[in-house]
PDB file of C-alpha atoms in Angstrom:
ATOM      1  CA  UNK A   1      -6.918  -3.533  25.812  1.00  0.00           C
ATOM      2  CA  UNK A   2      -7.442  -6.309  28.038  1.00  0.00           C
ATOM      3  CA  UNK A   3      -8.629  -9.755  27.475  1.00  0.00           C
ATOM      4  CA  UNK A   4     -11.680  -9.261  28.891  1.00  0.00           C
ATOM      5  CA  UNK A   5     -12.590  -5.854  27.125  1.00  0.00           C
ATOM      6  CA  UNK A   6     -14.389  -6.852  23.082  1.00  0.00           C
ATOM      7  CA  UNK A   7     -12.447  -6.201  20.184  1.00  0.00           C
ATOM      8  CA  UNK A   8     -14.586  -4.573  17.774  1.00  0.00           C
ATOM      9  CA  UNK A   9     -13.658  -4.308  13.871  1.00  0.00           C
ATOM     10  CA  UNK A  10     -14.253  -3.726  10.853  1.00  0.00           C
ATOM     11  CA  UNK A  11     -12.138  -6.186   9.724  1.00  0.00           C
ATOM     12  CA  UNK A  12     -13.795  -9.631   7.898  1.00  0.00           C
ATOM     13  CA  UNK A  13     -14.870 -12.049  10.603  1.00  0.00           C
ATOM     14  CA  UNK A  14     -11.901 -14.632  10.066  1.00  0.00           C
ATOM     15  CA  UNK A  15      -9.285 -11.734  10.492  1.00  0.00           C
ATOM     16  CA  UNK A  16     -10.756 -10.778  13.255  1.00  0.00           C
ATOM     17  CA  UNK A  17     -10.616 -13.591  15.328  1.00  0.00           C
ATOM     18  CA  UNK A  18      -6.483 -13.829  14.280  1.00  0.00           C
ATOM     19  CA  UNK A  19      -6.380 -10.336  15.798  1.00  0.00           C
ATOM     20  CA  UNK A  20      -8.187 -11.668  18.936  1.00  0.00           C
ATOM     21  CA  UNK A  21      -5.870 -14.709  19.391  1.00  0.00           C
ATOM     22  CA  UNK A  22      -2.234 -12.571  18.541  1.00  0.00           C
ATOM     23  CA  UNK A  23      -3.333  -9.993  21.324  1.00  0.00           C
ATOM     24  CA  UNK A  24      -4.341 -13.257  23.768  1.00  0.00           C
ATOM     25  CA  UNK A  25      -1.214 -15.448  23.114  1.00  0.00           C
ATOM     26  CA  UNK A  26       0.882 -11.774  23.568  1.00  0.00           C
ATOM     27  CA  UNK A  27      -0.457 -11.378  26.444  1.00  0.00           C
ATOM     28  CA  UNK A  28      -0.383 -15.294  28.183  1.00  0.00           C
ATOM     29  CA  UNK A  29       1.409 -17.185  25.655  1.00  0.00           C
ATOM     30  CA  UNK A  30       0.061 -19.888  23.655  1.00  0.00           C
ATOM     31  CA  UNK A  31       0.231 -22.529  26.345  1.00  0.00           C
ATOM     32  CA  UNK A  32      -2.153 -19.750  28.730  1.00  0.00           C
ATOM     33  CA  UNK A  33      -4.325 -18.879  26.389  1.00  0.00           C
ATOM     34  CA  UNK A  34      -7.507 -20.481  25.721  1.00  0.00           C
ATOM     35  CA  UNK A  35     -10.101 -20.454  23.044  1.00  0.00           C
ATOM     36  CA  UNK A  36     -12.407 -18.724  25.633  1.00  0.00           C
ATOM     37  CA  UNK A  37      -9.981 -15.558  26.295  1.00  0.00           C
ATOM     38  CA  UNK A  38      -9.955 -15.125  22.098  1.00  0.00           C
ATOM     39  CA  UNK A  39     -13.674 -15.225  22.695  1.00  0.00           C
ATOM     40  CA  UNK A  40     -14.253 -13.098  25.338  1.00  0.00           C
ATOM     41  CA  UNK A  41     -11.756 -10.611  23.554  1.00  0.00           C
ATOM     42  CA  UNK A  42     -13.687 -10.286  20.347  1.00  0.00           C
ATOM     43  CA  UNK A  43     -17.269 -10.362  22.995  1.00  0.00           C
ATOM     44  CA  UNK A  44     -18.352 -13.565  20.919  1.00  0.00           C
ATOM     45  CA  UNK A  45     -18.304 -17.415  21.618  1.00  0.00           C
ATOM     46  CA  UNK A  46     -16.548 -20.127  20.743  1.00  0.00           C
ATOM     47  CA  UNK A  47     -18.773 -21.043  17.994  1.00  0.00           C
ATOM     48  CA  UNK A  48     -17.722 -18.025  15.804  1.00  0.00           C
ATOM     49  CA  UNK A  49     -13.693 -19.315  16.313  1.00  0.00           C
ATOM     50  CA  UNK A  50     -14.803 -22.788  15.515  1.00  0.00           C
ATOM     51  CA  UNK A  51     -16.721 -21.935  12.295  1.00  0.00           C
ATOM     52  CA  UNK A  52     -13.255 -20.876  10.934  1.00  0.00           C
ATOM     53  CA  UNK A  53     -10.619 -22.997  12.937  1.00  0.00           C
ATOM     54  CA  UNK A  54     -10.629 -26.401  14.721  1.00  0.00           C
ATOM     55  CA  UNK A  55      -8.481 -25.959  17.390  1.00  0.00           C
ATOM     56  CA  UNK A  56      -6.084 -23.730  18.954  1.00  0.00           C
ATOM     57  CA  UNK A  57      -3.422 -25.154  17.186  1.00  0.00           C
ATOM     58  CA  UNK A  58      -4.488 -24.620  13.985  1.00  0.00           C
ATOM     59  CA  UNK A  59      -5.864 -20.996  14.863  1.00  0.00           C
ATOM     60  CA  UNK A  60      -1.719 -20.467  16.338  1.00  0.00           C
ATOM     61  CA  UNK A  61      -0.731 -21.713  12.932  1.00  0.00           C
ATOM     62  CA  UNK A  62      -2.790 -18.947  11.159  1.00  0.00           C
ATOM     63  CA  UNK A  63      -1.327 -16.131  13.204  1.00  0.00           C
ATOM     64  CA  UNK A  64       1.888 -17.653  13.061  1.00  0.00           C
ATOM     65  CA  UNK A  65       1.492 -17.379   8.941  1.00  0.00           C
ATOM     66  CA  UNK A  66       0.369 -14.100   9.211  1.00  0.00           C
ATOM     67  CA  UNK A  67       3.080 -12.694  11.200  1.00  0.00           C
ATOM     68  CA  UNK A  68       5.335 -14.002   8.427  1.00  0.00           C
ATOM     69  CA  UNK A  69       3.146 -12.523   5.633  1.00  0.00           C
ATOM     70  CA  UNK A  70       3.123  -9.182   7.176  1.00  0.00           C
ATOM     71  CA  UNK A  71       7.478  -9.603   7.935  1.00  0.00           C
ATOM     72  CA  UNK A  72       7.832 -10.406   3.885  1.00  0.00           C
ATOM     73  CA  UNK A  73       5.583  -7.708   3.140  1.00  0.00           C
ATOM     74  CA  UNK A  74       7.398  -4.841   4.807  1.00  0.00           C
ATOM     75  CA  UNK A  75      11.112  -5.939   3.566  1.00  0.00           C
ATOM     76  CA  UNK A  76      10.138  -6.421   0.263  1.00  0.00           C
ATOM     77  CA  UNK A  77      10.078  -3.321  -1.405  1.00  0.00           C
ATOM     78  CA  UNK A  78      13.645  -2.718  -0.245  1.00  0.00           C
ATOM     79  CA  UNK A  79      14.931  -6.267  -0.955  1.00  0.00           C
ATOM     80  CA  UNK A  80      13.250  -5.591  -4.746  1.00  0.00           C
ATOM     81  CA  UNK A  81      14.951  -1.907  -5.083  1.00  0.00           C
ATOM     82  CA  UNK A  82      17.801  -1.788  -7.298  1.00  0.00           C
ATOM     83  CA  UNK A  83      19.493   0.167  -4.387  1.00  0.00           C
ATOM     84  CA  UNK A  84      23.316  -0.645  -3.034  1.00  0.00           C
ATOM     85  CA  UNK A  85      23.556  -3.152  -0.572  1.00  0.00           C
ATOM     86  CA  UNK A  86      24.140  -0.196   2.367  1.00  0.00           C
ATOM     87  CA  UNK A  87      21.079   1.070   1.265  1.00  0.00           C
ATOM     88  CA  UNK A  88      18.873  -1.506   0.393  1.00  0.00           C
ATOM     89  CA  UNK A  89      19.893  -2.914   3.998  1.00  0.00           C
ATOM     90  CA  UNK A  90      18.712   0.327   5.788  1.00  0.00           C
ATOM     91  CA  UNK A  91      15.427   0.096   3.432  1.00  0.00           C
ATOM     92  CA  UNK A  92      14.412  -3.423   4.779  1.00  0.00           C
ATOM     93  CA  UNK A  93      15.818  -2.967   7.986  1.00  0.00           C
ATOM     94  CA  UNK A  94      13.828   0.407   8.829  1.00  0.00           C
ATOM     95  CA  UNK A  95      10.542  -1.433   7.501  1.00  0.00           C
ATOM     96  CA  UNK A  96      11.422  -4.546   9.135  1.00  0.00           C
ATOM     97  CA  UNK A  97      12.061  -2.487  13.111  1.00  0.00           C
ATOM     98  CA  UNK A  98       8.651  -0.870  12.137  1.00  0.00           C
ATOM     99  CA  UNK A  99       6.828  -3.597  11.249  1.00  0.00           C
ATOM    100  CA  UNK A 100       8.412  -5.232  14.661  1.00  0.00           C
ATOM    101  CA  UNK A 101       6.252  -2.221  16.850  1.00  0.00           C
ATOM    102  CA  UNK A 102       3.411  -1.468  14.600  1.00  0.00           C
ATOM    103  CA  UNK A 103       2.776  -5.449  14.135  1.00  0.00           C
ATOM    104  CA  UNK A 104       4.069  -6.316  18.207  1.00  0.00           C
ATOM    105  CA  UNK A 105       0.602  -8.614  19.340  1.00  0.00           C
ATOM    106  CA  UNK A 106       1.788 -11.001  15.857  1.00  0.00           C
ATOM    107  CA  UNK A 107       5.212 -10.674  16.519  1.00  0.00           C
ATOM    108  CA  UNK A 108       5.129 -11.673  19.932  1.00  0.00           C
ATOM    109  CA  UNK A 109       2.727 -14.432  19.423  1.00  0.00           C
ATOM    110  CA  UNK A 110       5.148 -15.554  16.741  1.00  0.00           C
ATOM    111  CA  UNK A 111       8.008 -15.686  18.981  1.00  0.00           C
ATOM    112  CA  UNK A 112       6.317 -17.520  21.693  1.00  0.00           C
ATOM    113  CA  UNK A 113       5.155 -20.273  19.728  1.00  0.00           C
ATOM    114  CA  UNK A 114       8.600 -20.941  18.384  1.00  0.00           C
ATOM    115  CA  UNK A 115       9.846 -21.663  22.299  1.00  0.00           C
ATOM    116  CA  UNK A 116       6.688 -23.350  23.222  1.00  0.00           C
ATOM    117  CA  UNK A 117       7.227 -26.370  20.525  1.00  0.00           C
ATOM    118  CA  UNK A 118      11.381 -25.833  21.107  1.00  0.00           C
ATOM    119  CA  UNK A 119      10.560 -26.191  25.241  1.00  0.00           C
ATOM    120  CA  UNK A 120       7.492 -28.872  25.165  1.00  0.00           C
ATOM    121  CA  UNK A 121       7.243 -30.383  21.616  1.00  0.00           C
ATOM    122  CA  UNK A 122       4.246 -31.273  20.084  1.00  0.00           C
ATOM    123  CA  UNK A 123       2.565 -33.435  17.431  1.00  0.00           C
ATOM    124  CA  UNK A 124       3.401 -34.679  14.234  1.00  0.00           C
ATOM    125  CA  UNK A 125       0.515 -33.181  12.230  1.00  0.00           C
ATOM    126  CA  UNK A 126       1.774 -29.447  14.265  1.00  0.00           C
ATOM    127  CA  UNK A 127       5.814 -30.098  13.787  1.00  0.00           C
ATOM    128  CA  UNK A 128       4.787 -30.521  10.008  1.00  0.00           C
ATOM    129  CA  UNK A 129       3.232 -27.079  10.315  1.00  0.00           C
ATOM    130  CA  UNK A 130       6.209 -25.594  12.484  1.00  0.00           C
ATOM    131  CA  UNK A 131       8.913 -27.029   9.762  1.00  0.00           C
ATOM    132  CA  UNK A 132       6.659 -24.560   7.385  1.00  0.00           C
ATOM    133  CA  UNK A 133       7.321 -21.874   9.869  1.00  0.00           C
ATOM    134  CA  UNK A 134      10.985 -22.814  10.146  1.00  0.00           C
ATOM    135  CA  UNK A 135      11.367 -22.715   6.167  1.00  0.00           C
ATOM    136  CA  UNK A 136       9.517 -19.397   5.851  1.00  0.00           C
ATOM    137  CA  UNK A 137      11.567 -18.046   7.986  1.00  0.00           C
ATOM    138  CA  UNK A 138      14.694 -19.506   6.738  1.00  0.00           C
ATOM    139  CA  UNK A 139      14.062 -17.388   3.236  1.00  0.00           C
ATOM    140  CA  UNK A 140      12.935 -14.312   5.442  1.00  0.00           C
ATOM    141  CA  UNK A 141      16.610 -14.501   6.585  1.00  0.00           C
ATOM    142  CA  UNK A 142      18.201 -15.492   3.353  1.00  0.00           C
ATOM    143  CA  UNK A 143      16.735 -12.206   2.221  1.00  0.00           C
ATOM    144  CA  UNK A 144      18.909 -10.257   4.509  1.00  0.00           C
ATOM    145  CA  UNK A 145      21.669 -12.831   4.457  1.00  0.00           C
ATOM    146  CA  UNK A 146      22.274 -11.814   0.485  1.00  0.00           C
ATOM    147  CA  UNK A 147      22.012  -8.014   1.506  1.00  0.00           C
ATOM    148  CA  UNK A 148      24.633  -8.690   3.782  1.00  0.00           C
ATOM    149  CA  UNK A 149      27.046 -10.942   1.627  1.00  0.00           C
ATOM    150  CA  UNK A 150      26.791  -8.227  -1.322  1.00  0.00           C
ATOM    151  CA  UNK A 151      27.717  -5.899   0.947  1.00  0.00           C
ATOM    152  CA  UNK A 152      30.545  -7.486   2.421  1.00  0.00           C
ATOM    153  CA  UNK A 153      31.823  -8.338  -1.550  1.00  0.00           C
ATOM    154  CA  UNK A 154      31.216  -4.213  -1.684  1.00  0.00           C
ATOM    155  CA  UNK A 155      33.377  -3.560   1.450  1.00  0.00           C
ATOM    156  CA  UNK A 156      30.591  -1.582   3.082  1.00  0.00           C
ATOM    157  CA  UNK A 157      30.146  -4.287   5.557  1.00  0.00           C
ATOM    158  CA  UNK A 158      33.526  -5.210   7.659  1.00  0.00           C
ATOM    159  CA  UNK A 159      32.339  -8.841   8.577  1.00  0.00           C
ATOM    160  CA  UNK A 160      33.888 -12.012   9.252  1.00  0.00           C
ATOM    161  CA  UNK A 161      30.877 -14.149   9.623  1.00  0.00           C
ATOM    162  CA  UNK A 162      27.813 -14.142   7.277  1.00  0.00           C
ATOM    163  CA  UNK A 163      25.832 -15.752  10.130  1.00  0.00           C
ATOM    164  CA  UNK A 164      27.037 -14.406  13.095  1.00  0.00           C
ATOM    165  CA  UNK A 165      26.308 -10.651  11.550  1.00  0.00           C
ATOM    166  CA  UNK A 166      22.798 -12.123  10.342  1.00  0.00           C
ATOM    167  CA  UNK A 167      21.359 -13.129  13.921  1.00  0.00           C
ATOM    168  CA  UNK A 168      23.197  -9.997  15.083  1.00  0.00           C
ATOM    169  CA  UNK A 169      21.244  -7.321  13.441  1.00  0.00           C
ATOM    170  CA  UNK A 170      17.935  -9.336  13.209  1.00  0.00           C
ATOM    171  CA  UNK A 171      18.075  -9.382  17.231  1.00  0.00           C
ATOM    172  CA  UNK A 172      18.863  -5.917  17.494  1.00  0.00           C
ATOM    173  CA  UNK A 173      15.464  -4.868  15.287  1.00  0.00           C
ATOM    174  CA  UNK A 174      13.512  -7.327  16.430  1.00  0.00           C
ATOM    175  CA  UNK A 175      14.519  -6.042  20.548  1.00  0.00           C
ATOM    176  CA  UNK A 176      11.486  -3.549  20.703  1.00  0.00           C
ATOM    177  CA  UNK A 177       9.490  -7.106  21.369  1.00  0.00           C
ATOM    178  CA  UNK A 178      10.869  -7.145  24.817  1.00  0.00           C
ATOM    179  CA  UNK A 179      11.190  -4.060  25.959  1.00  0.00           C
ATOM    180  CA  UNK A 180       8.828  -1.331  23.374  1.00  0.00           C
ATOM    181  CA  UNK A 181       5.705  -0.174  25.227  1.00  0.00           C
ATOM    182  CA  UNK A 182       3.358   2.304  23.068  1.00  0.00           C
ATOM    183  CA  UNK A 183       2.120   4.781  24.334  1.00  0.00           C
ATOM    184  CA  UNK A 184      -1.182   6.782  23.345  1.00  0.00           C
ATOM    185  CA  UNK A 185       0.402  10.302  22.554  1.00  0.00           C
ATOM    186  CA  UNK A 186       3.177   8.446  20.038  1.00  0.00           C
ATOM    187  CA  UNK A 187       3.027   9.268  16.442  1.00  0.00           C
ATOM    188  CA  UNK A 188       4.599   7.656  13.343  1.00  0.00           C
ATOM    189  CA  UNK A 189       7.204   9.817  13.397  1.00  0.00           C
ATOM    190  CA  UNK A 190       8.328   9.011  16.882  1.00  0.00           C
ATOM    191  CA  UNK A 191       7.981   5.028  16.017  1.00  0.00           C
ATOM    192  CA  UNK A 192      10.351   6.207  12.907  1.00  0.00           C
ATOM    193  CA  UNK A 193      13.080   7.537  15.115  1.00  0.00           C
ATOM    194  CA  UNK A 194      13.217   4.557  16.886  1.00  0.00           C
ATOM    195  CA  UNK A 195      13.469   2.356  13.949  1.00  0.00           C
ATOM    196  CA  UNK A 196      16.089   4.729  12.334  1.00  0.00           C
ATOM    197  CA  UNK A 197      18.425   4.391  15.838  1.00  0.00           C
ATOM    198  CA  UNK A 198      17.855   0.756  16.167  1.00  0.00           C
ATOM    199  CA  UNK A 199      19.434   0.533  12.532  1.00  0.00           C
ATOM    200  CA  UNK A 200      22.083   3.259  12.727  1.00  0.00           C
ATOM    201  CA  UNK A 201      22.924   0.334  15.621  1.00  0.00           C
ATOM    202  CA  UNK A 202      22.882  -2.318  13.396  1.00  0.00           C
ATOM    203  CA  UNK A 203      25.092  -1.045  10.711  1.00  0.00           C
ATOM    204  CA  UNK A 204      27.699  -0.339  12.976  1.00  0.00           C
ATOM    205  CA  UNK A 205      27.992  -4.143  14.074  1.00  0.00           C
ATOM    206  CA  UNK A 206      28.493  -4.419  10.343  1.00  0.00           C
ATOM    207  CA  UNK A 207      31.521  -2.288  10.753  1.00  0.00           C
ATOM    208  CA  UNK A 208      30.600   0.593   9.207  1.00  0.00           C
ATOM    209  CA  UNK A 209      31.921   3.997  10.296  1.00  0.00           C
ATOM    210  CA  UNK A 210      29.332   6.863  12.181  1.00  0.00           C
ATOM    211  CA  UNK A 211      30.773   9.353   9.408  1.00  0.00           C
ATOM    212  CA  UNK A 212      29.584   6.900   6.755  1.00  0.00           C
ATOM    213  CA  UNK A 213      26.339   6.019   8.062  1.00  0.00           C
ATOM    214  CA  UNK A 214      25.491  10.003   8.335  1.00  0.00           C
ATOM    215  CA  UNK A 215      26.445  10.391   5.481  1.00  0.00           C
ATOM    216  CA  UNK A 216      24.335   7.713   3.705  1.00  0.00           C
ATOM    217  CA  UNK A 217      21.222   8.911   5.893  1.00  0.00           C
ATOM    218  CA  UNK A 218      21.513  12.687   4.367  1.00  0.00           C
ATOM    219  CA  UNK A 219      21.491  11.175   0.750  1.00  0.00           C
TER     220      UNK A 219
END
């Protein structure tokens, strides 16, 4: 869908417009968008943004919080599962890669707001805002950063570096942002596979052996 083509849902009004503006800052970036491609996307006018956010900034600030929501939301199960660290790894790292396609317009918005205030700065009232993005996503990877460090105590994961592995493995499932198109004929099953390689990929960065990583994926 273009940005000139209305969004139509049945989604409540203010969710709708946060769809809108992820799929318009995907597609130009926040610093190309404007208030008027969010409108024309949903086939509505300003007005209807404005009655539920002031400005583009704070309408960024919303999708930026929902892309987080939704990343919490998909690791969580595995982070809560009483499963070993191998496993409770490939649990929130499987969810987390799927999350990455299925959610891509947030994602993407996400990650383009983070280099547009790192490239051109902003206010004070929208760095407070970013340093809430910054901590959220600071836990996010604290989350995987204990998966990690239990499994290293374990000796399931052969790593030197707590941080180095961290950003590792995060890059490699969040990668279907750059180069992931979908395509109409694509199931769940097919996004699945992906997910499943991209972690199979991560685990062995963690050092851990293709005989044990088969074997942990036919439990």
């Amino acid at each position: 869908m273009n940005l000139h083509q209305a969004h139509k849902s049945d989604k409540p009004p203010p969710e709708q417009v946060l769809d809108a503006a992820a799929a318009c800052f995907m597609e130009k970036g926040y610093a190309g968008a404007s208030l008027d491609d969010v409108a024309r996307h949903m086939g509505a006018t300003k007005g209807r943004i404005y009655h539920y956010f002031a400005s583009k900034s704070d309408l960024m600030h919303a999708v930026r919080k929902h892309a987080m929501d939704l990343n919490f939301a998909a690791i969580r199960p595995g982070y809560d599962s009483a499963l070993p660290p191998l496993e409770k790894f490939r649990a929130m790292a499987e969810a987390h890669a799927l999350n990455m396609i299925a959610e891509q317009r947030y994602q993407k918005a996400l990650f383009d707001s983070l280099h547009f205030h790192i490239t051109r700065g902003t206010s004070t009232g929208h760095d407070a805002r970013m340093e809430e993005f910054i901590a959220d996503r600071r836990l996010f990877e604290d989350m995987f950063r204990e998966v990690l460090q239990a499994g290293r105590k374990a000796g399931v994961f052969r790593i030197k570096t707590i941080s180095v592995a961290l950003h590792t493995v995060l890059t490699t499932l969040n990668s279907t942002l750059y180069w992931y198109t979908p395509r109409a004929e694509e199931t769940e099953q097919d996004r699945q596979a992906v997910a499943a390689e991209l972690v199979d990929m991560a685990l062995r960065a963690l050092g851990v052996s293709p005989d044990v990583i088969t074997k942990e994926k036919s439990k």
